[in-house]
Tab-separated table of C-alpha atoms and ligand atoms in Angstrom:
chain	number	residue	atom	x	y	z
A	1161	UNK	CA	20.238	-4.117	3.608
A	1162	UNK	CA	18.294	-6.648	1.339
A	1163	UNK	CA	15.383	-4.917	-1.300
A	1164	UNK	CA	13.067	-6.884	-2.528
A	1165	UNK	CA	11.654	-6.013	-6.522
A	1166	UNK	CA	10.173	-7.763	-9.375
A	1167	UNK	CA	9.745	-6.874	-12.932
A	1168	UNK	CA	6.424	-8.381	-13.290
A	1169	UNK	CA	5.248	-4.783	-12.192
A	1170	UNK	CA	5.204	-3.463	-15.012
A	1171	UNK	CA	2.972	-5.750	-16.243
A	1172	UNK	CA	0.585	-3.358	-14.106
A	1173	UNK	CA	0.735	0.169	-17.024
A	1174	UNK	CA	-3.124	1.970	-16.351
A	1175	UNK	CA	-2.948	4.422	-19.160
A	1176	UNK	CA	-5.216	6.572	-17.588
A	1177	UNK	CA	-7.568	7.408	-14.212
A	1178	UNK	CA	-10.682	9.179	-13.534
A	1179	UNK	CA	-11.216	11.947	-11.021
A	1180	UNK	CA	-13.944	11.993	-9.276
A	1181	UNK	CA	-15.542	15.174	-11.344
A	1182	UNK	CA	-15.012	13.002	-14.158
A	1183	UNK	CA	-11.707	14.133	-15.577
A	1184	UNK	CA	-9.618	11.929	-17.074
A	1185	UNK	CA	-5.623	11.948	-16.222
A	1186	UNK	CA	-1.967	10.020	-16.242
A	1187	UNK	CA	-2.639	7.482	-14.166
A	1188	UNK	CA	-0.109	8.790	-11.121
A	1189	UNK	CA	0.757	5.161	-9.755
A	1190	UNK	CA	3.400	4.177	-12.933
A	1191	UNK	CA	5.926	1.484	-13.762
A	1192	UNK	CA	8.148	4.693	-13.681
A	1193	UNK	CA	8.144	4.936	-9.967
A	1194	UNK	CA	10.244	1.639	-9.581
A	1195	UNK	CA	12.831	2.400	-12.065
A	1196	UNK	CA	13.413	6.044	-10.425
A	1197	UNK	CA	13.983	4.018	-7.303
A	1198	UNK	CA	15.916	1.074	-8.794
A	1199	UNK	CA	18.128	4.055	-10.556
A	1200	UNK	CA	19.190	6.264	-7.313
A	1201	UNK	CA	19.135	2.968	-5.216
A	1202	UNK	CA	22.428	1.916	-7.480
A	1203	UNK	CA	24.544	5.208	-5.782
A	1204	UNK	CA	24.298	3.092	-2.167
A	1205	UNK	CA	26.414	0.682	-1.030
A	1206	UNK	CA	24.711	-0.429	1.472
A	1207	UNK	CA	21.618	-1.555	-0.849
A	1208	UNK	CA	21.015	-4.892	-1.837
A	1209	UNK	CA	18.910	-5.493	-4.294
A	1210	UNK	CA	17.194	-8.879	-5.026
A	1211	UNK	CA	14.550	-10.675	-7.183
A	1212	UNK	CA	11.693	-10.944	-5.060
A	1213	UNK	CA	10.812	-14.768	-4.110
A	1214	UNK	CA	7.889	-16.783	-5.132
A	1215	UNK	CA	5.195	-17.986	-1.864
A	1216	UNK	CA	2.458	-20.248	-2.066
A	1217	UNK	CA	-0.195	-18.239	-2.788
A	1218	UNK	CA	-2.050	-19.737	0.818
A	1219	UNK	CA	0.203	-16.762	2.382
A	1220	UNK	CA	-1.600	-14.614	0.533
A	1221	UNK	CA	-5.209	-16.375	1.881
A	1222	UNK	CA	-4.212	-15.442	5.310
A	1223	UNK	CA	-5.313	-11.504	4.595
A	1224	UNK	CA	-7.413	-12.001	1.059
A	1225	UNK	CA	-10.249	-14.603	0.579
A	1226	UNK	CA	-10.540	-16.825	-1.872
A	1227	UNK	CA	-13.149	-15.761	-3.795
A	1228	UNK	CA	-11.235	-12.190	-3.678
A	1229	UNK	CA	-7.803	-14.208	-5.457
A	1230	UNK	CA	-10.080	-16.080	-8.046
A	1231	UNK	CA	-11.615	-12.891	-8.999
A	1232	UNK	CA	-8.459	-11.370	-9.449
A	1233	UNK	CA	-6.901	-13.989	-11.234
A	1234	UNK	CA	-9.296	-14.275	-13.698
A	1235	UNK	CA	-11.762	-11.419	-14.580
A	1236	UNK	CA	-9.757	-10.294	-17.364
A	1237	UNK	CA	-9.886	-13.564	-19.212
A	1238	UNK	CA	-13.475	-13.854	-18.316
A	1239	UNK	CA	-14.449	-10.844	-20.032
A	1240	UNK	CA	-12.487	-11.172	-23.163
A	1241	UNK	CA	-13.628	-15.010	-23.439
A	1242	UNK	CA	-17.332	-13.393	-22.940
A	1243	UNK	CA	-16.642	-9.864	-24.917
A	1244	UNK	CA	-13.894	-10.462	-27.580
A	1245	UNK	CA	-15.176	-6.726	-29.391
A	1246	UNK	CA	-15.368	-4.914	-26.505
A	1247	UNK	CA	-11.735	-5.847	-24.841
A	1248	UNK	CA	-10.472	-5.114	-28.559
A	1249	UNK	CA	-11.133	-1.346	-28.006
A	1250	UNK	CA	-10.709	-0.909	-24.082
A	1251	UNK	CA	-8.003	-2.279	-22.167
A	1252	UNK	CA	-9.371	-2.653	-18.210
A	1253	UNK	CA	-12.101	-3.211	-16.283
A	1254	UNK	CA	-13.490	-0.681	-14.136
A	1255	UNK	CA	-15.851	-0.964	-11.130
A	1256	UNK	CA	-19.391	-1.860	-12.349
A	1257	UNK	CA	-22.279	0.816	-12.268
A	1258	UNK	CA	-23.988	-2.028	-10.571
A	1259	UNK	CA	-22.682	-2.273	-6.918
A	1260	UNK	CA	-23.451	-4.983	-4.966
A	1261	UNK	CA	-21.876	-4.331	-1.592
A	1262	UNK	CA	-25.178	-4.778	-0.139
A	1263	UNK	CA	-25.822	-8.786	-0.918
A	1264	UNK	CA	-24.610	-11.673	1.357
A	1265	UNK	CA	-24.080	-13.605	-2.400
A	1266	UNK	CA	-21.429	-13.192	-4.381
A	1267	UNK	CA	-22.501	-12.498	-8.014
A	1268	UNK	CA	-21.612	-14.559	-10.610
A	1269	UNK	CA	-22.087	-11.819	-13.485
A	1270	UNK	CA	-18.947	-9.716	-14.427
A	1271	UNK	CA	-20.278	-7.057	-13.848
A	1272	UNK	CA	-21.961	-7.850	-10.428
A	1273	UNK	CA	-18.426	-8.810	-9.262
A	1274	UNK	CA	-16.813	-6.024	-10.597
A	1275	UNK	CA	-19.268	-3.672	-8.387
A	1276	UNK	CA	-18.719	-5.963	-5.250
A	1277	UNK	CA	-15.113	-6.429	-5.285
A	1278	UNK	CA	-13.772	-3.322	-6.998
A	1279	UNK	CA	-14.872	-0.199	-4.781
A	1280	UNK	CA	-13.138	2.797	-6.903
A	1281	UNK	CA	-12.090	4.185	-9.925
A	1282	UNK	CA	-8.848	4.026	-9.401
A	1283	UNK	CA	-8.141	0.403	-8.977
A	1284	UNK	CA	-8.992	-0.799	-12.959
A	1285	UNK	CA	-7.969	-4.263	-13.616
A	1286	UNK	CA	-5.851	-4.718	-16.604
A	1287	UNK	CA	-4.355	-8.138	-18.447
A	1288	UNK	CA	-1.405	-7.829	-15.838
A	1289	UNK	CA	-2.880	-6.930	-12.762
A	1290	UNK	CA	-3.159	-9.964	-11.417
A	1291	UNK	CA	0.128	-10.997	-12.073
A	1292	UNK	CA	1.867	-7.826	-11.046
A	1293	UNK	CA	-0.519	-7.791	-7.937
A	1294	UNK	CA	1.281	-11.361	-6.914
A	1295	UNK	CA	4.252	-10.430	-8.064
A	1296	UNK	CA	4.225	-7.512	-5.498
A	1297	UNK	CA	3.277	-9.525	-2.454
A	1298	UNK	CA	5.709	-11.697	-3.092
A	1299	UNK	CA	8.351	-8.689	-2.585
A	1300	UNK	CA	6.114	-8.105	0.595
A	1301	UNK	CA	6.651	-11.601	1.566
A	1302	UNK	CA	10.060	-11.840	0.432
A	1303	UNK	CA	11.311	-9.109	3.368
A	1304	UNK	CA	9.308	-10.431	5.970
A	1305	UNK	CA	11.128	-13.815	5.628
A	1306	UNK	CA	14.154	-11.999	5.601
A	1307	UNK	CA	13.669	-10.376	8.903
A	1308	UNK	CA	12.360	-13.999	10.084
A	1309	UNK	CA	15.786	-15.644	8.895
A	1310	UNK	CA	17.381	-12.863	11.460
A	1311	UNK	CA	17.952	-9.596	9.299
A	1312	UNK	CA	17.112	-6.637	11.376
A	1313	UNK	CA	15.898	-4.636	8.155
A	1314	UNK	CA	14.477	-5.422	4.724
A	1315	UNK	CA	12.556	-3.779	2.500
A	1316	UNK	CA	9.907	-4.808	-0.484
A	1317	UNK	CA	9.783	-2.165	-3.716
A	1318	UNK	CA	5.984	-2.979	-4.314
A	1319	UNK	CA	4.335	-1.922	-7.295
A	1320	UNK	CA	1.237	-1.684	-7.199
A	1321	UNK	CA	0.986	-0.655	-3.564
A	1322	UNK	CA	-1.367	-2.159	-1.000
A	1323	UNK	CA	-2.707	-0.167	1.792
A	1324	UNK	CA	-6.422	0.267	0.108
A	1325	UNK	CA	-6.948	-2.541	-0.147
A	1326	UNK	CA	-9.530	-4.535	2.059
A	1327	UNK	CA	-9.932	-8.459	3.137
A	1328	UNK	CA	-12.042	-8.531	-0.591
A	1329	UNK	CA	-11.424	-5.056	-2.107
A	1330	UNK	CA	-8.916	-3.462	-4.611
A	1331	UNK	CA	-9.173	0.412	-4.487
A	1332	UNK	CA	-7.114	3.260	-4.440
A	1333	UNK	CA	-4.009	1.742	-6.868
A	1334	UNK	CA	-4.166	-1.004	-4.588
A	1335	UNK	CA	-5.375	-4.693	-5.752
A	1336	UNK	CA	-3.733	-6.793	-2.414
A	1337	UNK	CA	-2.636	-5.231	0.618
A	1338	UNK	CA	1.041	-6.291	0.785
A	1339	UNK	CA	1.805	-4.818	4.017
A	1340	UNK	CA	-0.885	-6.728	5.862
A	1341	UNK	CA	0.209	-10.070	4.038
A	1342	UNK	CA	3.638	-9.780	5.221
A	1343	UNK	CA	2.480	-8.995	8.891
A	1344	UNK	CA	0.002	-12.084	8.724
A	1345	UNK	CA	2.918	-14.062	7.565
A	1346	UNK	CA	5.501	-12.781	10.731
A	1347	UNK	CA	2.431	-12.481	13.299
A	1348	UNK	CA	1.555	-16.631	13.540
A	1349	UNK	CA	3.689	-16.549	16.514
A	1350	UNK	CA	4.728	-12.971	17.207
A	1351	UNK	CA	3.157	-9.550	17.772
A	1352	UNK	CA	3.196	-7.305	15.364
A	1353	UNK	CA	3.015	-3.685	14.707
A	1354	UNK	CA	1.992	-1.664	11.377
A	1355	UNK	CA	3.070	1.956	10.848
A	1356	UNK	CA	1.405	3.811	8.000
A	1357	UNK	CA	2.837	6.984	7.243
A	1358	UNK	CA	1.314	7.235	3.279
A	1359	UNK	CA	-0.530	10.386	2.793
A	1360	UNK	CA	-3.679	8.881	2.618
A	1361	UNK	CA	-5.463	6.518	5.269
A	1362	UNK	CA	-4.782	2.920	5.690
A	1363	UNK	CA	-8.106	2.340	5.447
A	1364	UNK	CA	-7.663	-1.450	3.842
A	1365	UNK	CA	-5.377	-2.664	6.600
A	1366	UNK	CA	-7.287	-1.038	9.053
A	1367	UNK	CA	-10.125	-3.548	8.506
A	1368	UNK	CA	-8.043	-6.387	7.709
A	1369	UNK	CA	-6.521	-6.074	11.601
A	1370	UNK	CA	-9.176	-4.195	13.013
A	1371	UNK	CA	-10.847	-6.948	15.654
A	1372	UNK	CA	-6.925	-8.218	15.810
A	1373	UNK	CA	-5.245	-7.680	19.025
A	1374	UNK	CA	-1.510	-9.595	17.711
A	1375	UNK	CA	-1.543	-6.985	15.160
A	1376	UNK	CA	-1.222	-3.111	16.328
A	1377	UNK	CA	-2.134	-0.697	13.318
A	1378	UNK	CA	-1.676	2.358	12.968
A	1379	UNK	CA	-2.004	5.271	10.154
A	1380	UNK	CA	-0.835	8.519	10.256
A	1381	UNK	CA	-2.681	10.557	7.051
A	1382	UNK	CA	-4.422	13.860	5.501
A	1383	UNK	CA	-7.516	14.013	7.486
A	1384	UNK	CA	-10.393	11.742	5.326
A	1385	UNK	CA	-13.018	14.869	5.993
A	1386	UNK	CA	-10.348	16.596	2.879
A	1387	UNK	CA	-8.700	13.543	1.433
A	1388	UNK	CA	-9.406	10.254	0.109
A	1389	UNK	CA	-10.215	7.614	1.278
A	1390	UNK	CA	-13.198	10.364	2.739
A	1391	UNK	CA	-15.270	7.069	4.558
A	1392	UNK	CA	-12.237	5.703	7.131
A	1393	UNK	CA	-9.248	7.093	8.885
A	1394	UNK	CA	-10.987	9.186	11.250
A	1395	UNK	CA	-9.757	9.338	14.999
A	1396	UNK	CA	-12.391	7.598	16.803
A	1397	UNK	CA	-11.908	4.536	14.697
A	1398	UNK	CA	-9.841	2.556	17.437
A	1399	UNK	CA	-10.712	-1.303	17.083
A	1400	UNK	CA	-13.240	-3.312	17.867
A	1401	UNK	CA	-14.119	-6.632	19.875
A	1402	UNK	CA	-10.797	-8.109	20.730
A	1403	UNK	CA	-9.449	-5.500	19.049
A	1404	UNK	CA	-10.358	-2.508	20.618
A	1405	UNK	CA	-7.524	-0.040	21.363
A	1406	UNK	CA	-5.325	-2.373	18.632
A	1407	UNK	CA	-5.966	0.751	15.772
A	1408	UNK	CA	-5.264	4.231	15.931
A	1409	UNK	CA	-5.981	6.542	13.023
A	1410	UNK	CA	-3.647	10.033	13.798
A	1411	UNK	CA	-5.614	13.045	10.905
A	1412	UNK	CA	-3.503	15.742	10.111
A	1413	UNK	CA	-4.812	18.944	8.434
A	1414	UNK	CA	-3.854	19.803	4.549
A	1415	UNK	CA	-0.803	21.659	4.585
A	1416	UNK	CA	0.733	19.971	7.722
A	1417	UNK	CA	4.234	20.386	7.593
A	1418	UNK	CA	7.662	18.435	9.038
A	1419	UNK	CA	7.296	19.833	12.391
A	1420	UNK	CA	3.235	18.833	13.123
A	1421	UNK	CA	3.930	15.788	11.380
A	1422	UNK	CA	7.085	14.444	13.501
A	1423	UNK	CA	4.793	15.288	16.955
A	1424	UNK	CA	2.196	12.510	15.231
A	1425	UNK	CA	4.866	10.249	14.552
A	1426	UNK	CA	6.088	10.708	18.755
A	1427	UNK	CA	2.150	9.815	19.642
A	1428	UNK	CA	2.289	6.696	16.898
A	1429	UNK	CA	5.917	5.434	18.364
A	1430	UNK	CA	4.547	5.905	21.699
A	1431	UNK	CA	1.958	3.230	21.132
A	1432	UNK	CA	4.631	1.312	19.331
A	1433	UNK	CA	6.420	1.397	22.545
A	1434	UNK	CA	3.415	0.326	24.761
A	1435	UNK	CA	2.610	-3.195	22.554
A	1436	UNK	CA	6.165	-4.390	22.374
A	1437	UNK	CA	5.732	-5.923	19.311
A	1438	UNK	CA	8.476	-8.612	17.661
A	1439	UNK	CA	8.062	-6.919	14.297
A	1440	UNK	CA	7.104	-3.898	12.816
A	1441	UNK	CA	5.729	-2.911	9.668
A	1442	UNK	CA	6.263	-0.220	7.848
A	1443	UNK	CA	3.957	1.240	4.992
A	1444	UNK	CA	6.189	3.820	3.765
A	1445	UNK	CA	4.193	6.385	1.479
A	1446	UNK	CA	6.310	8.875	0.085
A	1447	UNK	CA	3.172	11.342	-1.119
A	1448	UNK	CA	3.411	13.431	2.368
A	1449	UNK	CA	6.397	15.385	0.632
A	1450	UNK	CA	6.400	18.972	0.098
A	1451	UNK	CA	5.802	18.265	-4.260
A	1452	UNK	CA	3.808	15.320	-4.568
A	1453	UNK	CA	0.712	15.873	-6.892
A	1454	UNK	CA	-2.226	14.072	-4.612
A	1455	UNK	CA	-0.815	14.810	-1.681
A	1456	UNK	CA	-0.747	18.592	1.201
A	1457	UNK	CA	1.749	18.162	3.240
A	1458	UNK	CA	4.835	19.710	3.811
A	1459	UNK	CA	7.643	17.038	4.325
A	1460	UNK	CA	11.116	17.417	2.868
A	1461	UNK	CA	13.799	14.912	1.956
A	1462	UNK	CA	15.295	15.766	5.486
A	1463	UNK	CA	12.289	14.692	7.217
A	1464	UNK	CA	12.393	11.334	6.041
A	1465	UNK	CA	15.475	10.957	7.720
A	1466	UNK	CA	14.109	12.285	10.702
A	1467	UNK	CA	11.562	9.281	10.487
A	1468	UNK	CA	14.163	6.940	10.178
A	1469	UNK	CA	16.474	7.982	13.049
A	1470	UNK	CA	13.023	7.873	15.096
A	1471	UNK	CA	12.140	4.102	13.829
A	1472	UNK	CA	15.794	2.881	14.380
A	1473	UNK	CA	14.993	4.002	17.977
A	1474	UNK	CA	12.328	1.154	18.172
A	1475	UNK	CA	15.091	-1.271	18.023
A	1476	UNK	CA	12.624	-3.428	16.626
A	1477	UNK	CA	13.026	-5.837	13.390
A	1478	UNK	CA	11.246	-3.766	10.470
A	1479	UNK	CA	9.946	-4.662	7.309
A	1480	UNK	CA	9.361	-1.653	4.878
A	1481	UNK	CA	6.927	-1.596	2.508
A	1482	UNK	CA	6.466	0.777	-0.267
A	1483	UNK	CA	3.378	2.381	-0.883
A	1484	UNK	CA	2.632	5.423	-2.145
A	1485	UNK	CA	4.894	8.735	-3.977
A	1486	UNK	CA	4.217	10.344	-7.349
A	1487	UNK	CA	6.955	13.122	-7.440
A	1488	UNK	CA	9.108	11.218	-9.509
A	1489	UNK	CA	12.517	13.263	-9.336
A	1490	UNK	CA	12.341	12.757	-5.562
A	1491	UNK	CA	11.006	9.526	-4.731
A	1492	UNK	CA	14.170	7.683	-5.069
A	1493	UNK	CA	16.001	9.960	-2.762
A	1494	UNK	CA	13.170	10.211	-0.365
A	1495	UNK	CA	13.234	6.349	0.159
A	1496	UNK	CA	16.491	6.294	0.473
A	1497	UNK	CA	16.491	9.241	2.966
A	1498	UNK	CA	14.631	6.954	5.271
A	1499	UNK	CA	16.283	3.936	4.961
A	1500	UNK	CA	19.722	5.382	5.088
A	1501	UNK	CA	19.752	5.142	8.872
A	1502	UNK	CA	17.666	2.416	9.267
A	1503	UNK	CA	21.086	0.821	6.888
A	1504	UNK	CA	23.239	1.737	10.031
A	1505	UNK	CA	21.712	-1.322	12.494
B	804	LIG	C1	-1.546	4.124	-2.475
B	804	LIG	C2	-2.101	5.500	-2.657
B	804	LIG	O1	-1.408	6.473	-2.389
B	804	LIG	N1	-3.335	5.595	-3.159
B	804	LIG	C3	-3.953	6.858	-3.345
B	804	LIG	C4	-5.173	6.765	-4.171
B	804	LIG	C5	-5.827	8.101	-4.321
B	804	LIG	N2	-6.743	8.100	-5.400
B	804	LIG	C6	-7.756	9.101	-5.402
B	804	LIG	C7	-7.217	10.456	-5.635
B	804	LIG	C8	-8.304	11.492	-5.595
B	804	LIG	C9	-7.740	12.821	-5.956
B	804	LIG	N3	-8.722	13.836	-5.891
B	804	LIG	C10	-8.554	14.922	-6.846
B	804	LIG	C11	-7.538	15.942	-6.460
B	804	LIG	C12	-7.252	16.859	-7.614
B	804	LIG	N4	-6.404	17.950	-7.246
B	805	LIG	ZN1	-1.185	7.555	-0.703
């Protein structure tokens, strides 16, 4: 089984986030979640890992816009071209105190396009973001042409994650939404299906798909009444136009554990089932286990196998994508937990 990974994401090293009562913490999502993969990945056999590939960055235009990758690309440079003193003494950009999600024009300003493009504290935008942003949808992309060129499995190690983020939107750790880039890429002549099994709600490839009826989606999460993203996720979000009955949002309470959780799963492989889809994609979150600091719920490394033996019974081609996971001393094992029968095809 090929794994996709790049260095370039550690070029990606917040040193700190903000709660929303203010407090200031480690930022969770840390270069140190690759290498704890990278390190128990090395005791399997049966993984392959690889340097991720480079795309033309038009693959990337199929989910994002354009505006969205300029901005991206070069906000940092703006600001310390315009405010050498200030970017001296901080070292990212957060979302503006000005938000503009309410204007048809894009604002020129900095800080009018920081508060229309970034939509939470927790996506800052450091000198590497960018670059470890690509970097990481090219791992996306990487697997998803791996599955084209006939593998049954592969798998992209993406740092930062992607499942936040929106058609124009970084939020939540998330700057673009890698799982949705690599299903844009295998859906031009197929149908695909997304599984999101992250703690929180796929809220950004929800909207990305959601008038899409060639792309299923669907997100299994802590209900958003407790958790964040708190605005999307909820179960009567279920597509719209074209697109209606193409989403399905499956809430679980705080505190659900392995048992609750693999009855969701049967509803969201159900559906699976029902679209037939050529490929499926996977956004495999690993903060649903039993330790994880953001996260409720109740999984164990066993469960993850459980999840695995269930998605090998798709028989379907599968790209996984990583997304979330913040206990460190389990996340490696945890991934590889799920994949290990998914390594069996
Ligand atoms: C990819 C991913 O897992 N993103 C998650 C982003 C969550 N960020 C907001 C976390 C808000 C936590 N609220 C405070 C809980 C303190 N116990
Ligand atoms: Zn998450």
């Amino acid at each position: 089984m090929d794994l996709y990974f790049s260095n370039e994401h550690k070029l990606h090293d917040p040193s700190f986030e903000i709660f929303e009562n203010g407090q200031h913490i480690n930022y969770f999502e840390s270069p140190n979640r690759i290498d704890r993969v990278l390190e128990e990945l090395k005791n399997h056999s049966w993984a392959t890992v690889l340097p991720a590939l480079t795309f033309d960055p038009s693959e990337i235009l199929r989910v994002h816009t354009a505006e969205y990758f300029t901005f991206l690309q070069t906000i940092y440079g703006r600001w310390v071209d315009s405010s050498p003193n200030e970017s001296k003494i901080f070292n990212a950009l957060y979302p503006s105190a000005h938000p503009a999600n309410f204007i048809n024009k894009i604002p020129e300003n900095i800080n009018g396009a920081l508060g229309y493009y970034v939509k939470d504290l927790s996506a800052p935008i450091l000198e590497g973001t960018f670059a470890a942003s690509l970097s990481s949808a090219n791992c996306a992309l990487s697997a998803a042409a791996n599955v084209k060129d006939g593998a049954l499995v592969a798998v992209a190690l993406c740092r930062p994650p992607g499942h936040h983020s929106g058609i124009r939107s970084c939020a939540g750790y998330c700057y673009f939404n890698n799982a949705a880039i690599a299903a844009a890429s295998l859906a031009q002549n197929a149908k695909v299906a997304i599984l999101d099994i992250d703690y929180h709600a796929s809220n950004g490839t929800q909207a990305i798909f959601y008038g899409s009826d060639q792309v299923l989606t669907i997100s299994i999460h802590a209900d958003p009444h407790q958790e964040y993203p708190y605005y999307a996720g909820f179960a009567n979000e279920t597509g719209a136009g074209a697109g209606l009955g193409f989403h399905h949002n499956i809430p679980l309470p705080q505190g659900t554990g392995p048992k609750e959780y693999l009855n969701a799963l049967s509803s969201a492989l159900s559906y699976i089932e029902e679209f037939k889809p050529t490929y499926l994609v996977l956004s495999a979150g690993f903060d649903t286990y039993k330790e994880d600091p953001l996260g409720s719920f109740k999984l164990d490394t066993g469960t993850y196998n459980e999840i695995g033996k269930r998605i090998r019974g798709l028989k379907t081609k599968t790209v996984v994508i990583l997304e979330g996971g913040y206990y460190l001393p389990a996340l490696g094992k945890n991934l590889v937990s799920l994949l290990e029968p998914l390594s069996e095809i």
